[in-house]
Structures are given as structure tokens and as C-alpha cells.
Coordinates of N, CA and C in Angstrom, one line a residue:
H1 N 19.5 -30.8 -12.5 CA 18.4 -29.4 -12.3 C 16.8 -30.0 -13.1
F2 N 16.9 -31.0 -13.2 CA 15.1 -30.9 -13.9 C 14.5 -30.6 -12.5
L3 N 15.1 -32.0 -11.4 CA 14.1 -31.8 -9.9 C 13.7 -30.1 -9.2
K4 N 15.0 -29.5 -9.9 CA 14.6 -27.7 -9.4 C 14.2 -26.5 -9.6
I5 N 14.6 -27.5 -11.2 CA 13.1 -26.6 -12.1 C 11.6 -26.7 -11.9
A6 N 11.1 -27.8 -10.5 CA 9.9 -28.1 -11.5 C 10.4 -27.9 -10.2
L7 N 10.3 -27.5 -8.9 CA 10.3 -28.0 -7.5 C 9.6 -26.0 -7.9
V8 N 10.5 -24.8 -8.3 CA 10.5 -23.2 -8.8 C 9.5 -23.8 -9.3
Q9 N 8.9 -24.3 -10.3 CA 7.9 -23.3 -11.1 C 6.5 -23.8 -10.6
H10 N 6.6 -25.0 -9.8 CA 5.6 -25.7 -8.5 C 5.5 -24.2 -7.8
V11 N 6.3 -25.0 -7.0 CA 6.2 -22.6 -6.2 C 5.8 -22.3 -6.8
F12 N 6.2 -21.1 -7.6 CA 5.2 -20.0 -8.1 C 3.8 -20.7 -8.5
T13 N 3.7 -21.8 -8.7 CA 2.3 -21.6 -10.3 C 1.9 -21.8 -9.2
R14 N 1.6 -22.8 -9.1 CA 1.0 -23.6 -6.9 C 1.3 -22.9 -5.7
L15 N 1.7 -23.0 -4.8 CA 1.4 -22.6 -4.3 C 1.4 -21.9 -4.0
L16 N 2.5 -20.7 -4.1 CA 2.1 -18.8 -4.1 C 2.0 -18.6 -5.2
P17 N 0.4 -17.8 -4.7 CA -0.6 -16.9 -6.3 C -0.1 -15.4 -7.1
V18 N 0.0 -15.5 -7.6 CA 0.8 -14.8 -8.3 C 0.1 -13.0 -7.7
P19 N 0.4 -12.0 -7.3 CA -0.3 -11.1 -6.7 C -1.5 -10.9 -7.6
L20 N -2.3 -10.1 -6.8 CA -3.2 -9.4 -7.5 C -3.0 -7.8 -8.2
G21 N -3.4 -7.6 -9.6 CA -3.6 -5.9 -9.3 C -4.0 -4.5 -8.6
P22 N -3.6 -2.8 -8.3 CA -4.5 -2.6 -7.6 C -5.6 -3.1 -7.8
L23 N -6.1 -2.5 -9.7 CA -7.5 -2.6 -9.7 C -8.5 -4.1 -9.6
S24 N -8.1 -4.7 -9.0 CA -8.9 -6.7 -8.6 C -8.6 -6.5 -7.8
R25 N -7.4 -5.7 -6.3 CA -8.0 -5.9 -4.9 C -8.7 -4.6 -4.4
A26 N -8.9 -3.4 -5.0 CA -9.4 -2.2 -4.6 C -11.1 -3.0 -5.3
R27 N -11.0 -4.3 -6.5 CA -12.7 -4.3 -6.7 C -13.3 -5.7 -5.4
V28 N -12.4 -6.5 -5.2 CA -12.7 -7.7 -4.1 C -13.0 -6.6 -2.5
G29 N -12.2 -5.6 -2.7 CA -13.2 -4.9 -1.2 C -12.0 -5.2 -0.3
S30 N -10.9 -6.2 -0.6 CA -10.1 -6.4 1.1 C -8.7 -6.4 0.5
K31 N -7.9 -6.5 2.0 CA -6.6 -6.9 1.5 C -6.6 -8.3 0.7
D32 N -5.1 -8.4 -0.8 CA -4.8 -9.4 -0.7 C -4.4 -10.5 0.3
P33 N -5.5 -11.7 0.5 CA -4.1 -12.7 1.9 C -3.2 -13.0 1.8
V34 N -2.5 -12.8 0.7 CA -0.7 -13.1 1.0 C -0.5 -11.9 0.9
W35 N 0.1 -11.3 0.3 CA 0.2 -10.1 -0.3 C -0.2 -9.3 -0.2
G36 N -0.2 -8.8 1.4 CA -1.4 -7.8 1.9 C -0.2 -6.7 1.8
S37 N -1.1 -5.3 2.2 CA -0.8 -4.2 2.3 C 0.5 -3.5 3.0
E38 N 0.7 -4.4 3.8 CA 2.1 -3.3 5.1 C 3.0 -4.5 4.8
A39 N 4.3 -4.2 5.5 CA 5.9 -5.0 5.4 C 6.5 -4.0 5.7
T40 N 7.7 -5.0 7.1 CA 8.6 -3.5 7.6 C 9.8 -3.6 5.9
H41 N 10.5 -2.7 5.8 CA 11.9 -2.7 5.1 C 12.7 -4.0 4.8
E42 N 12.7 -4.7 6.2 CA 13.9 -5.0 6.3 C 12.9 -7.1 5.7
Q43 N 12.1 -6.8 5.6 CA 11.0 -7.9 5.4 C 10.9 -8.1 3.8
Q44 N 10.7 -6.5 3.5 CA 11.1 -6.2 1.8 C 12.1 -6.9 1.5
V45 N 13.4 -6.4 1.8 CA 14.7 -7.2 1.8 C 14.1 -7.9 2.2
D46 N 14.4 -9.2 2.6 CA 14.6 -9.9 2.8 C 13.6 -11.0 1.9
A47 N 12.5 -10.6 1.4 CA 11.9 -11.3 0.6 C 12.3 -10.6 -0.8
A48 N 13.6 -9.9 -0.9 CA 13.3 -9.7 -2.4 C 14.6 -10.4 -2.1
L49 N 16.0 -10.5 -1.3 CA 16.9 -10.8 -1.7 C 16.9 -12.5 -2.4
V50 N 15.8 -13.7 -1.4 CA 16.0 -14.6 -1.4 C 14.8 -14.8 -3.1
L51 N 13.6 -14.0 -3.4 CA 13.3 -13.9 -4.7 C 14.6 -14.1 -5.7
N52 N 15.8 -12.8 -5.5 CA 16.6 -12.7 -5.9 C 17.4 -14.5 -6.8
R53 N 17.9 -15.0 -5.0 CA 18.2 -16.6 -4.9 C 17.8 -16.7 -5.8
I54 N 16.7 -17.3 -5.6 CA 15.6 -18.4 -6.6 C 15.5 -18.3 -7.3
A55 N 15.4 -17.0 -8.7 CA 15.8 -16.6 -9.9 C 16.7 -17.3 -10.1
S56 N 18.1 -16.6 -9.1 CA 19.9 -17.2 -9.6 C 19.3 -18.4 -9.6
H57 N 18.8 -19.7 -9.4 CA 19.3 -20.9 -9.1 C 18.3 -21.6 -10.5
F58 N 17.5 -20.5 -10.0 CA 16.3 -20.9 -12.0 C 16.5 -21.2 -12.5
A59 N 17.8 -19.8 -13.2 CA 18.2 -19.1 -14.4 C 19.2 -20.2 -14.6
I60 N 20.1 -20.6 -13.3 CA 21.3 -21.8 -14.1 C 20.6 -23.0 -13.9
C61 N 19.7 -23.2 -13.4 CA 19.1 -24.6 -14.0 C 18.9 -24.7 -15.1
C62 N 17.8 -23.5 -16.0 CA 17.7 -23.2 -16.6 C 18.8 -23.6 -17.6
G63 N 19.5 -22.5 -17.9 CA 20.9 -22.6 -18.4 C 21.5 -23.9 -19.1
S64 N 21.1 -25.3 -17.9 CA 21.9 -25.7 -18.2 C 21.6 -27.3 -18.5
T65 N 20.4 -26.8 -19.1 CA 19.6 -27.7 -19.5 C 19.7 -27.9 -21.2
I66 N 19.3 -28.4 -21.5 CA 19.3 -27.8 -23.4 C 17.7 -28.1 -23.6
A67 N 18.3 -26.7 -24.4 CA 17.3 -25.9 -25.3 C 15.8 -27.1 -25.8
H68 N 14.3 -26.8 -25.9 CA 13.3 -26.3 -25.3 C 12.8 -26.2 -26.4
R69 N 11.5 -25.9 -27.1 CA 10.7 -24.8 -27.5 C 9.1 -25.6 -26.6
G70 N 9.0 -26.7 -25.7 CA 8.1 -26.4 -24.8 C 8.9 -26.2 -23.4
F71 N 9.8 -25.8 -23.3 CA 10.6 -25.3 -22.1 C 10.6 -24.1 -22.1
D72 N 10.3 -23.0 -23.2 CA 10.4 -21.5 -23.3 C 9.6 -21.4 -21.8
G73 N 7.9 -21.0 -22.7 CA 7.0 -21.2 -21.8 C 7.3 -21.0 -20.2
T74 N 8.2 -22.1 -20.4 CA 8.5 -22.2 -18.3 C 9.0 -22.1 -18.0
R75 N 9.9 -21.4 -18.5 CA 11.1 -20.9 -18.5 C 10.5 -18.9 -18.3
T76 N 10.2 -18.6 -19.8 CA 9.3 -17.3 -19.2 C 8.6 -16.8 -18.0
I77 N 7.3 -18.3 -18.1 CA 6.2 -17.3 -17.3 C 6.6 -17.6 -15.7
V78 N 7.3 -18.4 -15.1 CA 7.7 -18.6 -14.2 C 8.8 -17.7 -13.4
L79 N 9.7 -16.9 -14.6 CA 10.8 -16.2 -13.7 C 9.4 -14.8 -14.7
G80 N 8.5 -14.3 -15.4 CA 7.9 -13.2 -15.2 C 6.9 -13.2 -13.9
A81 N 6.3 -14.6 -13.0 CA 5.7 -14.4 -11.8 C 6.3 -14.0 -10.5
M82 N 7.7 -14.2 -10.5 CA 8.7 -13.6 -9.6 C 9.5 -12.5 -9.9
V83 N 8.8 -11.4 -11.4 CA 9.2 -9.7 -11.2 C 7.9 -9.6 -10.7
V84 N 6.8 -10.2 -10.6 CA 5.2 -9.7 -10.5 C 5.1 -10.1 -9.0
M85 N 5.6 -10.5 -8.2 CA 6.1 -10.7 -6.5 C 7.5 -9.1 -6.5
L86 N 8.3 -9.3 -6.9 CA 9.2 -8.0 -6.6 C 8.9 -6.7 -7.2
D87 N 8.0 -7.2 -8.0 CA 7.0 -5.5 -8.1 C 6.1 -5.1 -7.3
R88 N 5.6 -6.1 -6.8 CA 5.0 -5.8 -5.6 C 5.3 -5.7 -4.3
L89 N 6.1 -6.3 -4.2 CA 6.9 -5.5 -2.7 C 7.6 -4.4 -3.1
L90 N 7.7 -4.0 -4.7 CA 8.6 -2.6 -3.7 C 7.0 -1.0 -4.1
R91 N 6.3 -2.4 -4.4 CA 4.8 -1.3 -4.8 C 3.5 -1.5 -3.5
L92 N 4.5 -1.6 -1.8 CA 3.5 -1.8 -0.9 C 3.4 -0.5 -0.4
A93 N 2.2 0.1 0.1 CA 1.8 1.8 0.8 C 2.7 1.8 1.7
G94 N 2.8 3.4 1.7 CA 3.7 3.7 2.9 C 5.4 2.5 3.1
S95 N 5.7 2.6 2.4 CA 7.0 1.2 2.3 C 8.5 2.6 2.3
P96 N 9.4 2.5 3.9 CA 10.3 4.0 3.6 C 11.1 3.5 3.5
S97 N 11.5 2.5 1.8 CA 12.7 2.6 1.3 C 13.0 3.3 -0.1
T98 N 13.6 3.8 -0.4 CA 14.1 4.6 -1.4 C 13.5 4.8 -2.8
V99 N 13.9 2.6 -2.9 CA 13.7 2.4 -4.2 C 12.2 2.4 -4.6
S100 N 11.6 2.0 -3.2 CA 10.0 1.7 -3.4 C 9.2 3.4 -4.0
R101 N 10.2 4.5 -3.1 CA 9.3 5.3 -3.0 C 9.8 6.4 -4.8
A102 N 10.3 5.1 -5.0 CA 10.8 6.5 -6.4 C 10.3 5.3 -7.7
F103 N 10.4 4.4 -7.2 CA 9.3 3.1 -8.2 C 7.9 3.6 -8.2
T104 N 7.5 4.0 -7.4 CA 6.0 4.4 -7.1 C 5.7 5.5 -7.4
G105 N 6.9 6.4 -7.4 CA 6.5 7.7 -8.0 C 6.1 8.9 -6.7
R106 N 6.5 8.5 -5.3 CA 6.8 9.2 -3.9 C 8.0 9.8 -4.0
L107 N 8.8 9.9 -4.5 CA 9.4 10.9 -3.8 C 9.1 12.3 -3.7
D108 N 9.9 12.9 -2.4 CA 9.6 14.4 -1.9 C 9.8 15.5 -2.4
D109 N 11.3 14.6 -3.6 CA 11.7 16.0 -4.4 C 11.3 15.9 -5.8
E110 N 10.2 15.3 -6.4 CA 9.9 15.7 -7.9 C 8.9 16.0 -8.0
K111 N 8.9 17.3 -9.1 CA 7.8 17.8 -9.4 C 6.0 17.7 -10.0
E112 N 6.8 16.2 -10.8 CA 6.3 15.3 -11.8 C 5.6 13.8 -11.2
E113 N 4.2 13.6 -11.2 CA 4.0 12.2 -11.0 C 5.0 11.3 -11.8
T114 N 6.1 10.3 -11.4 CA 6.3 9.5 -12.6 C 6.8 8.2 -12.0
R115 N 5.9 7.5 -12.7 CA 7.0 5.9 -12.4 C 7.5 5.3 -12.8
F116 N 8.1 4.2 -12.5 CA 8.6 2.6 -13.6 C 7.6 1.6 -13.5
L117 N 7.1 1.3 -14.9 CA 6.5 0.5 -15.5 C 7.1 -0.8 -15.7
V118 N 6.9 -2.0 -16.1 CA 7.2 -2.8 -17.2 C 6.1 -3.1 -18.1
S119 N 6.8 -3.0 -19.0 CA 5.9 -3.4 -20.6 C 5.4 -4.4 -20.6
W120 N 4.4 -4.3 -20.4 CA 3.7 -6.1 -21.0 C 3.3 -6.5 -21.9
E121 N 3.1 -6.0 -23.2 CA 3.6 -5.9 -24.4 C 4.1 -6.8 -25.2
V122 N 5.6 -6.7 -24.9 CA 6.5 -7.3 -25.0 C 6.5 -9.4 -24.8
F123 N 5.3 -9.2 -23.2 CA 5.5 -10.7 -22.9 C 4.5 -11.0 -23.7
A124 N 3.2 -10.3 -23.2 CA 2.1 -10.8 -23.7 C 2.2 -11.8 -25.3
R125 N 3.0 -10.9 -26.2 CA 3.0 -11.4 -27.6 C 3.8 -12.2 -28.0
Q126 N 5.1 -13.0 -27.2 CA 5.9 -13.6 -27.2 C 5.0 -14.7 -26.8
S127 N 4.0 -14.5 -25.4 CA 3.8 -15.9 -24.5 C 2.9 -16.3 -24.4
E128 N 1.9 -16.2 -26.2 CA 0.6 -16.4 -26.7 C 0.9 -18.1 -27.7
T129 N 2.4 -17.5 -28.3 CA 2.3 -19.3 -29.0 C 3.4 -20.2 -28.6
F130 N 3.6 -20.0 -26.7 CA 4.4 -21.2 -26.4 C 3.2 -22.3 -25.5
L131 N 4.1 -23.4 -26.1 CA 3.5 -24.7 -25.5 C 4.0 -24.6 -24.1
L132 N 1.8 -25.0 -23.5 CA 1.9 -24.9 -22.9 C 1.3 -26.7 -22.0
F133 N 2.2 -27.2 -21.1 CA 1.7 -28.3 -21.1 C 1.0 -28.1 -19.9
S134 N 0.8 -27.8 -18.9 CA 0.5 -28.0 -17.6 C -1.3 -26.4 -17.5
P135 N -1.4 -26.3 -16.7 CA -2.7 -25.0 -16.8 C -2.7 -24.7 -15.9
D136 N -1.9 -24.8 -14.9 CA -1.1 -23.8 -13.8 C -0.2 -22.4 -15.2
L137 N 0.4 -23.4 -15.8 CA 1.1 -22.1 -16.2 C 0.4 -20.8 -17.0
N138 N -0.9 -21.2 -17.4 CA -1.3 -21.1 -18.4 C -2.4 -19.7 -17.4
V139 N -2.7 -19.9 -16.6 CA -3.4 -19.1 -14.7 C -1.7 -17.9 -14.7
A140 N -0.6 -18.6 -14.0 CA 0.4 -17.1 -13.5 C 0.8 -16.5 -14.8
R141 N 0.3 -17.3 -16.1 CA 0.7 -16.1 -17.3 C -0.5 -15.8 -17.5
A142 N -1.7 -16.2 -17.5 CA -3.1 -14.2 -17.1 C -3.2 -13.3 -16.4
R143 N -2.7 -14.2 -15.1 CA -2.0 -13.0 -14.1 C -1.1 -12.7 -13.9
T144 N -0.4 -13.1 -14.7 CA 0.9 -11.7 -14.5 C 0.7 -10.9 -15.7
L145 N 0.2 -10.8 -17.6 CA -0.5 -10.3 -17.9 C -1.7 -9.2 -16.9
A146 N -2.4 -9.3 -16.4 CA -3.6 -9.4 -15.6 C -2.5 -7.6 -14.6
Y147 N -1.9 -8.3 -14.1 CA -0.8 -8.1 -13.0 C -1.3 -6.5 -13.1
F148 N 0.4 -6.6 -14.5 CA 1.0 -5.3 -15.5 C 0.1 -4.3 -15.9
Q149 N -1.2 -5.0 -16.7 CA -1.9 -3.7 -17.0 C -2.7 -3.0 -16.2
E150 N -2.7 -3.9 -14.7 CA -3.5 -3.1 -14.0 C -2.7 -2.1 -13.5
V151 N -1.2 -1.8 -13.0 CA -0.7 -1.6 -12.8 C -0.5 -0.1 -13.6
E152 N 0.0 -0.3 -14.8 CA -0.3 1.0 -16.8 C -1.5 1.0 -16.0
Q153 N -2.9 0.8 -16.1 CA -3.8 1.0 -16.3 C -4.1 2.5 -15.0
E154 N -3.4 1.5 -13.1 CA -4.2 2.7 -12.2 C -2.9 4.1 -11.8
A155 N -1.7 4.2 -12.7 CA -0.9 5.3 -13.4 C -1.4 5.8 -14.5
R156 N -2.1 5.3 -15.2 CA -2.5 6.5 -15.8 C -3.4 7.1 -15.5
E157 N -4.5 6.3 -14.4 CA -6.0 7.5 -14.3 C -5.3 8.2 -13.1
Q158 N -4.1 8.2 -12.6 CA -3.8 8.9 -11.5 C -2.7 9.8 -11.9
G159 N -3.1 9.8 -13.5 CA -2.4 11.3 -14.0 C -0.2 11.0 -14.0
A160 N 0.2 9.5 -13.7 CA 1.3 9.5 -14.0 C 1.8 9.3 -16.4
K161 N 3.0 9.3 -16.3 CA 3.9 9.5 -17.7 C 4.8 9.2 -17.4

């Protein structure tokens, strides 16, 4: 189980960068090189299913090991990076998906702007005391927090409730 955990950790902290938040993408002035602004509905569904399968394997492997304080940070931060990637997939501009439109507050029949946001405060409080033995985990934690803070800030600037 530890080899699977190490593989997933490597993929989500070193190989795949945590997506940039909406304000960082605007500041850079170009598209996110890995997590571009367009995908077909089929690509979104496929990517979400793959993330689901990887997260399921990761959770099963983590549950099969003996709990240890030094391992809590790895579990939480890797799963947090997966949540960021799924959130980014659901927030792609121009997606025809009903789930994506509801998630970003773009449903036609809604009278006021509403969006779904992930609360980052609890993650921030709990993760500040994790024992992290890899700088990659620290970077993934920081980028995860930055992403969700930027999504919330963008929603507030656009008048979402």
C-alpha cells in the first residue's frame, strides 16, 4: 500500500502542478499551461472519473495503513490537491455541463448570482500543524490554499452570495 501512496503523492505534488487560482491566472496574463481554459464535456467527465478512481485507491491504501501523525499531512494535502483539480475542472469557462454551470452560478433560471465554494479555513487551521517531511507537500498545501482563497475572492468581487 505504501508504494501506491508514494506514487499518488508523487503525481499530485511533483508531476501535476496544482492549478492556479482565477486571480493568479489573470495576473500572469496567459492561460494556465496545464489546466487551460477549455475542455469538452467528455474530457471533463473523463478527467473527473479518473480523479475519482485515483482518490478511491488512495483512500483505500491510506485506510489500510496504521495511522501516524506524520502521515496525516500527506493524506490530507494530496486529497486537497485532488479537490483543487476537480474544482478547476468544474469551473472551466464555457462548459455545457449542468453541474459545471450550477457550480459556477451560471444557470439560466437563477435570479441571483450563487456559487458553490469550498471552505478553506478549516483546511488552513488543521494543516498548519502537520508534520511535513517533503517540501513538495508544503508547496501543494500553499497552492491549494491560494487557489480556494482566490476562488472565494473572485466570487465576492463579482457579487456572488
